[in-house]
Coordinates of C-alpha atoms in Angstrom, one line a residue:
M235 CA -54.6 2.2 -8.8
A236 CA -52.8 4.6 -10.9
F237 CA -53.2 7.3 -8.1
A238 CA -51.8 5.0 -5.8
S239 CA -48.8 3.8 -7.9
S240 CA -47.8 7.6 -8.5
R241 CA -47.9 8.3 -4.9
L242 CA -46.0 5.3 -3.6
G243 CA -43.4 6.0 -6.6
A244 CA -43.0 9.6 -5.1
Q245 CA -42.5 8.7 -1.4
E246 CA -40.8 5.3 -2.1
A247 CA -38.3 4.2 -4.8
F248 CA -40.8 4.1 -7.4
I249 CA -39.9 0.3 -8.3
K250 CA -42.7 -1.9 -6.0
P251 CA -44.1 -5.4 -6.7
C252 CA -46.4 -6.0 -9.9
D253 CA -49.5 -3.8 -9.6
L254 CA -51.7 -6.8 -10.9
C255 CA -50.4 -10.0 -9.1
E256 CA -48.4 -8.3 -6.6
D257 CA -45.2 -10.6 -7.2
D258 CA -41.9 -8.8 -6.7
E259 CA -40.1 -10.8 -9.1
D260 CA -39.2 -10.0 -12.8
V261 CA -41.0 -6.5 -12.5
N262 CA -39.4 -5.2 -15.6
W263 CA -42.1 -3.4 -17.4
F264 CA -44.2 0.0 -16.7
C265 CA -47.6 0.7 -18.5
K266 CA -47.7 4.6 -19.3
D267 CA -51.1 4.6 -20.0
C268 CA -52.3 2.6 -16.5
V269 CA -49.4 4.0 -14.7
Q270 CA -48.7 0.3 -13.5
N271 CA -45.8 -1.9 -12.7
L272 CA -46.0 -4.9 -14.7
C273 CA -43.9 -8.3 -14.4
D274 CA -43.0 -10.1 -17.4
R275 CA -46.1 -12.5 -17.2
C276 CA -48.7 -9.8 -16.3
K277 CA -47.2 -7.7 -19.4
K278 CA -48.4 -10.5 -22.0
I279 CA -51.9 -10.5 -20.2
H280 CA -52.1 -6.9 -20.1
L281 CA -51.5 -6.4 -24.0
K282 CA -53.9 -9.3 -24.8
T283 CA -56.9 -7.6 -23.2
I284 CA -59.2 -5.8 -25.7
A285 CA -58.9 -2.4 -23.6
C286 CA -55.4 -2.4 -23.0
K287 CA -54.0 -3.8 -26.5
N288 CA -52.8 -0.4 -27.7
H289 CA -51.3 0.7 -24.3
H290 CA -47.6 2.2 -24.5
I291 CA -45.3 -0.2 -22.4
V292 CA -41.8 1.0 -21.4
S293 CA -39.0 -0.4 -19.0
I294 CA -39.3 0.1 -15.5
L295 CA -36.7 2.5 -15.4
E296 CA -38.0 4.6 -17.9
G297 CA -41.3 4.2 -15.7
V298 CA -39.5 5.6 -12.7
A299 CA -38.5 8.8 -14.2
I300 CA -42.4 9.1 -15.5
A301 CA -43.6 8.7 -12.1
K302 CA -41.2 11.1 -10.7
K303 CA -42.5 13.8 -13.1
N304 CA -46.0 13.1 -11.9
V305 CA -45.1 13.9 -8.4
S306 CA -46.5 17.2 -7.2
N307 CA -46.6 19.4 -4.2
L308 CA -50.4 18.1 -3.5
C309 CA -51.1 15.8 -0.9
Q310 CA -52.0 12.6 -2.4
D311 CA -54.5 11.6 0.2
H312 CA -56.5 14.9 0.4
D313 CA -55.6 16.7 -2.6
E314 CA -54.5 19.7 -0.7
L315 CA -51.3 21.8 -0.8
F316 CA -48.7 21.0 1.6
T317 CA -48.3 23.5 4.4
Y318 CA -46.7 21.5 7.2
F319 CA -43.7 19.1 7.7
C320 CA -43.9 16.5 10.5
R321 CA -40.6 15.8 12.1
T322 CA -41.6 12.9 13.7
C323 CA -42.8 11.1 10.6
D324 CA -40.1 13.0 8.3
K325 CA -42.7 13.8 5.7
N326 CA -44.8 16.8 4.3
I327 CA -48.4 16.9 5.2
C328 CA -51.4 19.0 4.6
S329 CA -53.8 20.6 7.1
M330 CA -56.3 17.6 6.7
C331 CA -53.2 15.3 7.5
L332 CA -52.3 17.1 10.5
S333 CA -55.8 17.1 12.0
L334 CA -56.5 13.7 11.6
I335 CA -53.1 11.8 11.9
H336 CA -50.3 14.1 13.0
R337 CA -52.1 16.5 15.7
K338 CA -49.9 15.1 18.5
H339 CA -46.5 14.9 16.4
D340 CA -43.6 17.3 16.4
F341 CA -44.6 19.6 13.2
V342 CA -43.5 23.0 12.0
D343 CA -44.9 25.2 9.1
L344 CA -43.0 24.5 5.9
R345 CA -42.3 28.2 5.3
I346 CA -40.5 28.3 8.8
L347 CA -38.6 25.2 8.0
Q348 CA -37.7 26.4 4.7
S349 CA -36.2 29.6 6.6
E350 CA -34.1 27.2 9.1
L351 CA -32.8 25.2 6.1
Q352 CA -31.8 28.1 4.1
G353 CA -29.9 29.6 7.1
I354 CA -28.3 26.3 7.7
L355 CA -27.2 26.0 3.7
D356 CA -26.3 29.4 4.1
D357 CA -23.6 29.0 6.8
I358 CA -22.4 25.8 5.2
L359 CA -21.7 28.0 1.9
R360 CA -20.0 30.5 3.6
E361 CA -17.6 28.1 5.4
K362 CA -16.9 26.4 2.1
R363 CA -16.3 29.8 0.3
E364 CA -13.7 30.5 3.2
E365 CA -12.3 27.2 2.7
K366 CA -11.9 27.8 -1.1
I367 CA -10.2 30.8 -0.4
Q368 CA -7.7 29.0 1.8
I369 CA -7.3 26.6 -0.9
V370 CA -6.3 29.1 -3.5
K371 CA -3.7 30.6 -1.1
N372 CA -2.6 26.9 -0.4
V373 CA -2.2 26.3 -4.3
D374 CA -0.1 29.6 -4.7
S375 CA 2.1 28.4 -1.9
L376 CA 2.5 25.2 -3.5
D377 CA 3.4 26.7 -6.8
E378 CA 6.1 28.7 -4.8
C379 CA 7.2 25.4 -3.3
A380 CA 7.2 23.6 -6.8
K381 CA 9.4 26.5 -8.2
T382 CA 11.7 25.8 -5.5
C383 CA 11.7 22.2 -5.8
K384 CA 12.3 22.5 -9.4
S385 CA 15.4 24.7 -9.0
T386 CA 16.6 22.5 -6.2
L387 CA 16.0 19.6 -8.6
S388 CA 18.2 21.3 -11.2
E389 CA 21.0 21.8 -8.9
R390 CA 20.8 18.3 -7.5
C391 CA 20.9 16.8 -10.9
N392 CA 23.8 18.7 -12.1
L393 CA 25.7 17.6 -9.0
I394 CA 24.7 13.9 -9.5
D395 CA 26.0 14.5 -13.2
D396 CA 29.2 15.9 -12.1
R397 CA 29.8 13.0 -9.5
V398 CA 28.9 10.5 -12.1
E399 CA 31.5 11.9 -14.6
A400 CA 34.0 12.0 -11.8
I401 CA 33.3 8.4 -11.1
K402 CA 33.5 7.6 -14.9
K403 CA 36.9 9.5 -15.2
A404 CA 38.3 7.4 -12.2
A405 CA 37.2 4.3 -13.6
D406 CA 38.5 4.9 -17.0
E407 CA 42.1 6.0 -15.4
E408 CA 41.7 2.6 -13.5
G409 CA 41.2 0.8 -16.5
H410 CA 44.1 2.3 -18.5
K411 CA 46.3 1.7 -15.8
L412 CA 44.9 -2.0 -15.8
K413 CA 45.7 -2.3 -19.5
L414 CA 49.1 -0.7 -19.3
S415 CA 49.6 -3.6 -16.7
L416 CA 48.4 -6.3 -18.7
E417 CA 50.2 -5.1 -21.8
S418 CA 53.5 -5.1 -19.8
T419 CA 53.1 -8.5 -18.5
A420 CA 52.1 -9.7 -22.0
D421 CA 55.3 -8.3 -23.4
G422 CA 57.5 -9.8 -20.8
T423 CA 55.9 -13.3 -21.5
M424 CA 56.4 -12.9 -25.3
K425 CA 60.1 -12.0 -24.8
E426 CA 60.5 -15.2 -22.5
V427 CA 58.6 -17.1 -25.3
D428 CA 61.2 -15.8 -27.8
E429 CA 64.3 -16.7 -25.6
R430 CA 63.1 -20.3 -25.2
K431 CA 62.2 -20.6 -28.7
Q432 CA 65.9 -19.9 -29.8
K433 CA 67.2 -22.3 -27.1
L434 CA 64.8 -24.9 -28.5
E435 CA 66.0 -24.2 -32.2
G436 CA 69.6 -24.4 -31.4
R437 CA 68.8 -27.7 -29.8
K438 CA 67.1 -28.9 -33.1
N439 CA 70.1 -28.0 -34.9
V440 CA 72.4 -30.0 -32.8
Y441 CA 69.9 -33.2 -33.5
E442 CA 70.3 -32.6 -37.2
G443 CA 74.0 -32.4 -37.2
E444 CA 74.6 -35.5 -35.3
I445 CA 72.0 -37.3 -37.3
E446 CA 73.4 -36.2 -40.6
L447 CA 77.0 -36.9 -39.4
V448 CA 75.9 -40.7 -38.3
Q449 CA 74.3 -41.3 -41.6
Q450 CA 77.5 -40.0 -43.7
E451 CA 79.8 -42.1 -41.7
L452 CA 77.7 -45.0 -41.9
K453 CA 78.2 -45.3 -45.5
L454 CA 81.9 -45.3 -45.3
Q455 CA 82.2 -48.7 -42.9
T456 CA 83.1 -51.9 -43.9
A457 CA 82.0 -55.2 -42.4
S458 CA 84.8 -55.4 -39.9
T459 CA 84.2 -51.8 -38.6
L460 CA 80.4 -51.7 -38.6
N461 CA 79.8 -53.5 -35.4
D462 CA 82.1 -51.0 -33.3
Y463 CA 80.7 -48.1 -35.1
V464 CA 77.2 -48.8 -34.5
K465 CA 77.8 -49.4 -30.8
K466 CA 79.6 -46.2 -30.8
S467 CA 76.9 -44.2 -32.6
V468 CA 74.0 -45.6 -30.5
S469 CA 75.8 -44.4 -27.3
K470 CA 76.3 -41.0 -28.5
L471 CA 72.8 -40.6 -30.1
Q472 CA 71.1 -41.9 -26.7
S473 CA 73.2 -39.4 -24.8
L474 CA 71.4 -36.6 -26.7
K475 CA 68.4 -35.2 -24.5
P476 CA 65.8 -33.1 -25.7
L477 CA 65.0 -29.7 -24.2
A478 CA 61.8 -29.6 -22.1
C479 CA 59.3 -27.1 -23.8
P480 CA 58.5 -24.8 -20.7
I481 CA 55.0 -23.4 -20.4
P482 CA 55.5 -19.6 -20.1
R483 CA 53.7 -17.6 -17.4
N484 CA 50.5 -16.5 -18.8
S485 CA 48.5 -13.4 -17.5
T486 CA 44.8 -13.9 -16.7
F487 CA 42.3 -11.1 -16.5
I488 CA 39.4 -11.8 -14.3
T489 CA 36.2 -9.8 -15.0
G490 CA 34.9 -8.1 -12.0
K491 CA 31.2 -7.5 -11.0
I492 CA 29.7 -4.0 -10.7
N493 CA 29.3 -3.1 -6.9
R494 CA 26.2 -1.3 -7.3
E495 CA 26.0 -0.3 -3.5
L496 CA 29.4 1.0 -3.5
I497 CA 28.6 3.2 -6.6
R498 CA 25.6 4.6 -4.7
D499 CA 27.4 5.3 -1.7
M500 CA 29.9 7.4 -3.6
I501 CA 27.3 9.3 -5.8
G502 CA 25.3 9.8 -2.5
K503 CA 21.5 9.4 -1.9
E504 CA 18.3 11.3 -1.2
G505 CA 17.9 12.6 2.4
N506 CA 14.9 13.3 4.3
M507 CA 12.8 16.2 3.4
P508 CA 10.0 17.8 6.0
E509 CA 6.6 16.8 4.9
L510 CA 3.7 19.0 4.2
S511 CA 1.1 19.9 7.1
D512 CA -2.2 18.0 6.6
D513 CA -4.0 21.2 5.8
C514 CA -1.7 22.1 3.0
G515 CA -0.5 25.0 4.9
S516 CA 2.6 27.0 3.9
S517 CA 5.7 24.9 4.2
E518 CA 9.4 25.3 3.7
S519 CA 9.6 22.1 1.8
I520 CA 7.5 19.9 -0.4
K521 CA 7.2 16.1 0.4
P522 CA 8.7 13.9 -2.4
S523 CA 6.4 12.4 -4.7
D524 CA 5.6 8.8 -3.9
D525 CA 6.6 7.7 -7.4
V526 CA 10.2 8.7 -6.9
K527 CA 10.4 8.8 -3.1
G528 CA 13.2 6.6 -1.7
E529 CA 16.6 5.8 -3.0
N530 CA 15.4 2.4 -4.1
G531 CA 12.1 3.5 -6.2
I532 CA 9.6 2.5 -3.8
L533 CA 6.3 1.5 -5.8
S534 CA 3.0 2.8 -4.7
E535 CA 1.4 -0.6 -5.2
L536 CA 2.9 -4.1 -5.1
K537 CA 3.6 -5.5 -8.8
I538 CA 2.4 -9.1 -9.0
L539 CA 4.7 -11.1 -11.0
K540 CA 3.3 -14.6 -10.4
I541 CA 1.1 -16.6 -8.2
H542 CA 1.8 -20.2 -7.5
N543 CA -1.0 -22.2 -6.1
L544 CA 0.6 -25.0 -3.8
K545 CA -2.2 -26.9 -2.3
G546 CA -3.3 -29.4 -4.4
E547 CA -0.5 -29.4 -6.4
S548 CA 2.9 -29.9 -4.9
I549 CA 1.7 -29.8 -1.5
E550 CA -1.4 -31.1 0.1
R551 CA -1.8 -29.4 3.4
D552 CA -1.9 -25.6 4.7
C553 CA 1.4 -23.9 5.1
F554 CA 2.5 -21.4 7.4
C555 CA 6.1 -20.1 6.6
I556 CA 8.6 -20.0 4.0
C557 CA 12.4 -19.4 3.5
E558 CA 14.9 -19.5 0.4
S559 CA 17.9 -21.6 0.9
P560 CA 21.5 -20.6 -0.1
C561 CA 20.9 -23.0 -3.3
G562 CA 17.7 -21.0 -4.6
N563 CA 15.3 -23.7 -3.5
F564 CA 12.7 -23.0 -1.0
L565 CA 11.6 -24.4 2.1
I566 CA 8.0 -24.2 3.2
G567 CA 6.6 -25.3 6.6
S568 CA 3.4 -26.9 7.3
T569 CA 1.6 -29.2 9.7
F570 CA 3.8 -32.1 10.7
Y571 CA 6.4 -31.7 7.7
I572 CA 8.7 -29.3 5.9
C573 CA 8.9 -29.4 2.1
K574 CA 12.1 -28.5 -0.1
V575 CA 10.7 -27.1 -3.3
T576 CA 12.2 -26.1 -6.7
P577 CA 12.7 -22.2 -7.4
D578 CA 9.4 -22.6 -9.5
F579 CA 7.5 -24.1 -6.6
A580 CA 6.8 -27.0 -9.3
K581 CA 8.2 -30.1 -7.7
V582 CA 8.9 -31.4 -4.1
L583 CA 12.5 -32.3 -3.8
I584 CA 12.3 -33.6 -0.1
Q585 CA 9.9 -34.0 2.6
I586 CA 11.0 -33.7 6.1
S587 CA 8.6 -35.0 9.0
T588 CA 8.4 -32.7 12.0
M589 CA 7.0 -32.7 15.5
S590 CA 4.2 -30.3 15.1
T591 CA 3.1 -27.4 13.0
C592 CA 5.9 -25.0 11.9
L593 CA 5.6 -21.6 13.0
K594 CA 8.9 -20.2 11.7
I595 CA 11.6 -21.6 9.3
A596 CA 15.1 -20.4 8.7
C597 CA 17.9 -21.8 6.6
L598 CA 21.6 -21.1 7.7
F599 CA 24.3 -20.5 5.2
S600 CA 25.6 -24.1 5.6
S601 CA 22.0 -25.2 4.4
D602 CA 21.0 -26.6 7.8
I603 CA 17.3 -25.9 8.5
V604 CA 16.2 -24.5 11.8
V605 CA 12.5 -24.7 12.8
C606 CA 10.3 -23.5 15.5
Y607 CA 6.7 -24.8 16.3
E608 CA 3.7 -23.4 17.3
R609 CA 2.8 -22.2 21.0
G610 CA 3.0 -25.0 22.9
T611 CA 6.0 -26.9 22.1
S612 CA 9.2 -25.4 23.5
Y613 CA 11.6 -27.2 21.0
L614 CA 13.7 -26.0 18.4
E615 CA 14.9 -28.4 15.9
I616 CA 17.8 -28.5 13.3
F617 CA 17.8 -30.5 10.1
N618 CA 20.5 -31.2 7.8
S619 CA 20.1 -30.1 4.1
D620 CA 19.3 -33.8 3.1
G621 CA 16.5 -33.9 5.6
R622 CA 18.2 -35.7 8.6
K623 CA 17.4 -34.8 12.1
A624 CA 20.7 -33.3 13.6
Q625 CA 19.6 -31.5 16.9
S626 CA 16.7 -30.7 19.2
I627 CA 16.9 -27.9 21.5
N628 CA 14.8 -27.5 24.6
L629 CA 13.9 -23.8 25.4
S630 CA 11.6 -24.7 28.2
P631 CA 9.9 -22.9 29.8
M632 CA 10.1 -20.4 26.9
Y633 CA 8.5 -20.8 23.5
A634 CA 10.3 -19.7 20.1
Y635 CA 8.3 -17.1 18.4
D636 CA 10.6 -16.1 15.4
I637 CA 14.1 -16.8 14.0
A638 CA 16.8 -14.6 12.4
V639 CA 20.1 -15.9 10.7
T640 CA 23.2 -13.8 11.3
N641 CA 25.8 -13.3 8.7
H642 CA 27.8 -16.0 10.2
D643 CA 26.6 -19.6 10.4
E644 CA 24.6 -19.0 13.8
F645 CA 21.1 -17.8 14.3
A646 CA 19.0 -15.9 17.0
V647 CA 15.7 -16.7 18.5
S648 CA 13.0 -14.4 19.9
S649 CA 11.1 -16.2 22.7
N650 CA 8.4 -15.6 25.7
N651 CA 6.7 -17.7 28.2
G652 CA 3.5 -17.7 26.2
S653 CA 1.9 -14.8 27.6
Y654 CA 0.9 -11.9 25.4
L655 CA 2.5 -9.1 27.6
S656 CA 5.2 -11.6 28.8
K657 CA 8.9 -10.8 29.1
S658 CA 11.2 -12.2 26.5
S659 CA 14.6 -13.6 26.0
L660 CA 16.8 -13.3 22.9
F661 CA 18.8 -16.6 22.5
M662 CA 22.0 -16.8 20.3
F663 CA 22.8 -20.2 18.9
T664 CA 25.3 -22.1 16.4
T665 CA 24.5 -25.6 15.2
K666 CA 27.0 -26.6 18.3
G667 CA 24.7 -25.1 20.7
K668 CA 23.6 -22.3 22.8
V669 CA 25.9 -19.3 22.8
K670 CA 24.1 -16.6 24.7
D671 CA 20.8 -15.8 26.4
S672 CA 19.9 -12.3 26.9
K673 CA 16.7 -11.4 28.8
T674 CA 14.6 -8.2 27.9
D675 CA 11.6 -6.3 29.2
I676 CA 10.5 -6.2 25.5
A677 CA 7.7 -8.6 24.5
M678 CA 9.4 -9.5 21.2
G679 CA 7.2 -10.2 18.3
G680 CA 8.6 -10.6 14.9
L681 CA 12.5 -10.7 14.4
C682 CA 15.3 -9.9 11.6
M683 CA 18.8 -8.8 11.6
D684 CA 20.0 -5.9 9.5
K685 CA 22.4 -6.2 6.3
T686 CA 25.4 -5.3 8.4
G687 CA 24.9 -8.3 10.8
T688 CA 25.5 -6.0 13.8
K689 CA 22.0 -5.4 15.2
F690 CA 18.6 -7.1 15.1
W691 CA 15.2 -5.4 14.7
T692 CA 12.1 -6.6 16.6
S693 CA 8.8 -5.4 17.4
D694 CA 7.0 -4.9 20.8
K695 CA 3.7 -6.6 21.3
K696 CA 3.0 -4.5 24.2
S697 CA 3.4 -1.1 22.4
P698 CA 3.6 0.1 18.8
Y699 CA 7.4 0.4 18.6
L700 CA 9.9 -1.1 16.1
I701 CA 13.1 -1.6 18.3
S702 CA 16.8 -2.1 17.3
L703 CA 18.7 -4.3 19.6
D704 CA 22.5 -5.3 19.6
R705 CA 23.8 -8.7 19.4
N706 CA 23.6 -8.7 23.6
G707 CA 20.0 -7.9 23.4
D708 CA 20.4 -4.2 24.7
V709 CA 18.1 -1.5 23.3
L710 CA 19.5 0.9 20.8
R711 CA 16.7 2.5 19.3
K712 CA 12.8 2.9 19.8
I713 CA 10.8 4.0 16.9
Q714 CA 7.0 4.2 16.9
I715 CA 5.4 2.9 13.7
S716 CA 1.9 1.8 14.1
K717 CA -1.1 0.7 16.3
S718 CA 0.0 -2.9 16.3
Y719 CA 3.2 -4.8 16.4
L720 CA 5.1 -6.8 13.3
Q721 CA 4.4 -10.6 13.8
K722 CA 6.0 -11.5 10.8
M723 CA 9.2 -9.6 9.6
T724 CA 12.1 -10.0 6.9
I725 CA 14.8 -7.6 5.4
D726 CA 16.1 -6.9 1.9
R727 CA 19.5 -6.2 0.8
H728 CA 19.1 -2.4 1.0
G729 CA 18.0 -2.6 4.6
N730 CA 14.5 -2.0 4.1
I731 CA 12.3 -4.0 6.7
L732 CA 9.1 -5.5 5.5
G733 CA 6.6 -6.6 8.1
V734 CA 3.1 -7.9 8.4
P735 CA 1.2 -6.2 11.4
S736 CA -0.8 -8.0 13.9
N737 CA -4.5 -7.1 13.5
S738 CA -5.7 -4.9 16.4
N739 CA -9.0 -6.5 16.4
P740 CA -8.7 -9.5 18.3
F741 CA -11.9 -11.1 16.9
C742 CA -10.6 -10.6 13.3
T743 CA -8.0 -12.9 11.9
I744 CA -7.6 -11.6 8.6
Q745 CA -4.4 -9.6 7.8
K746 CA -3.8 -8.3 4.4
E747 CA -1.2 -5.6 4.9
I748 CA 2.5 -5.3 4.6
Y749 CA 4.6 -2.2 5.9
L750 CA 7.6 -1.4 4.0
I751 CA 9.9 0.4 6.9
S752 CA 13.3 2.0 5.7
D753 CA 16.6 1.4 7.4
D754 CA 16.1 4.4 9.8
G755 CA 12.7 3.0 11.0
E756 CA 10.3 5.1 8.8
V757 CA 7.0 3.7 7.4
E758 CA 7.5 4.3 3.8
R759 CA 4.5 2.6 2.4
T760 CA 1.8 0.2 3.4
Y761 CA 0.8 -2.2 0.6
L762 CA -2.7 -4.1 0.7
V763 CA -2.6 -7.6 -0.7
E764 CA -5.6 -9.0 -2.6
C765 CA -6.1 -12.1 -0.9
D766 CA -9.0 -14.2 0.2
K767 CA -7.5 -14.9 3.6
K768 CA -4.4 -13.8 5.9
I769 CA -0.8 -13.5 5.2
N770 CA 0.9 -16.4 6.9
D771 CA 4.8 -15.3 6.1
I772 CA 6.8 -13.2 3.9
C773 CA 10.4 -13.5 2.5
I774 CA 12.9 -11.7 0.2
D775 CA 14.3 -14.1 -2.3
S776 CA 17.8 -13.7 -4.0
K777 CA 16.4 -11.6 -6.6
N778 CA 15.2 -9.0 -4.1
R779 CA 11.5 -10.0 -5.1
L780 CA 9.0 -10.2 -2.1
L781 CA 7.3 -13.4 -1.5
I782 CA 3.9 -13.6 0.0
L783 CA 2.5 -16.8 1.7
V784 CA -1.2 -16.7 1.8
D785 CA -3.4 -19.0 4.1
N786 CA -5.2 -20.6 1.1
G787 CA -2.0 -22.0 0.0
K788 CA -0.8 -19.7 -2.3
I789 CA 2.4 -17.8 -2.9
I790 CA 2.5 -14.2 -4.5
V791 CA 5.5 -13.2 -6.1
A792 CA 5.8 -9.3 -6.1
D793 CA 8.1 -6.3 -6.9
Y794 CA 7.9 -3.7 -4.6
L795 CA 10.9 -1.7 -5.7
Q796 CA 11.5 0.0 -9.1

């Protein structure tokens, strides 16, 4: 039994069922004297026997190490040296094994096999040494690139400092001019106040003189003259009219807000630099580090701020789309209803009944809500902010796929006839009705409008392209981005596009990636979202945070920029 255990331990993983009861559970022990694997129960029995009570029992892992040491170059079946290797069975064999079992197999002498393997290993080692030499050359090249980058960085930083100082100087000058203007206005107001004060004091003296004169003359009147004097004095006193106290014009200073985008435009931004080749060969420039790449400080991974669990708390059913309203509340589309919830997602303010499952939802600047439904429903519906249905729009025979809100109180809809490779139309609407219908050869997927309000970004479901369209639906630019189109898209205040790519595998419904695409169409980063199910929708809130709506009823709030 010990001999078999040692042999099996060499050829297999050394850990096998208990050698006594042949049970494969709780095999945690190894007897060094018997060279046997033992389960917890058999260990107790083993030590109770008179012959084995002094045996040395160790853990199974230590037993594995002992069994490995006992393996030799001898055939365990015939006690002969291994002289051949059977390719058919992938094992060493002796001459007896060859004559009895492996005679018709593909076998080779161990010395010949050793020579062949040594030759293969030598070739690989030679190749790796050459690669090492190339790596050393590449490291030297990168050192030179690093020196160049360091020198360039210093120059660029100095230039930025000069530009910032110039802006600060200009701001100081403007502030000084503003202060002088305010001081001049204040001096004029104070002078006007003094003049009006003098007029009021003069009028006060007239009142005091008349009152004192009446009081003095009143003492001199007799019973016969008092009646006429009182009438005369009352008429005279009533004729005195006070001067109105005017409110002098006051200068008001309104505190302005810092326009960060304007300052960034004045200072400048980082330009595109050529990337290194894949084999790290010589290159004139170095690709910027991921930690500082891009003017907005793109993070290498999403920074999760909070996770809100909707299902089972504020909302009962599965949620498929999300957007933010102008007042800061959030709209969440589900099956047969829309929920308006508080910014902390803790309370449902309004629940709106809908005709079907909401595929996409958008909120106009007037707070009206636009909804398109899952494939099979060719209607758009518009609701007022209080939940009352305002309008139904029939797109038949087309189906709405995505909604984009423009800079005005209007919206655009990407549509198709339900076929994956169909042609599409770009509809333009206001709350008063359809404005325009532009047909296109693009099978449009996701849709969003850029920050300037002059063009749309969409993705082509027939080819891996991100496409820019003008407001007439004409193609401005096509950029290849990935192996799949973007089925959900949104855009941030800097012009970066964030999109959820469709899964290229039609049998897999789980999609957990988000692309961050710059305003020039370059895929800056691919974020992997840790979630149990697929991403249903994404949006950017007023704080420029990314909100990810996951299929299991959770909203992940994350930062993607520094």
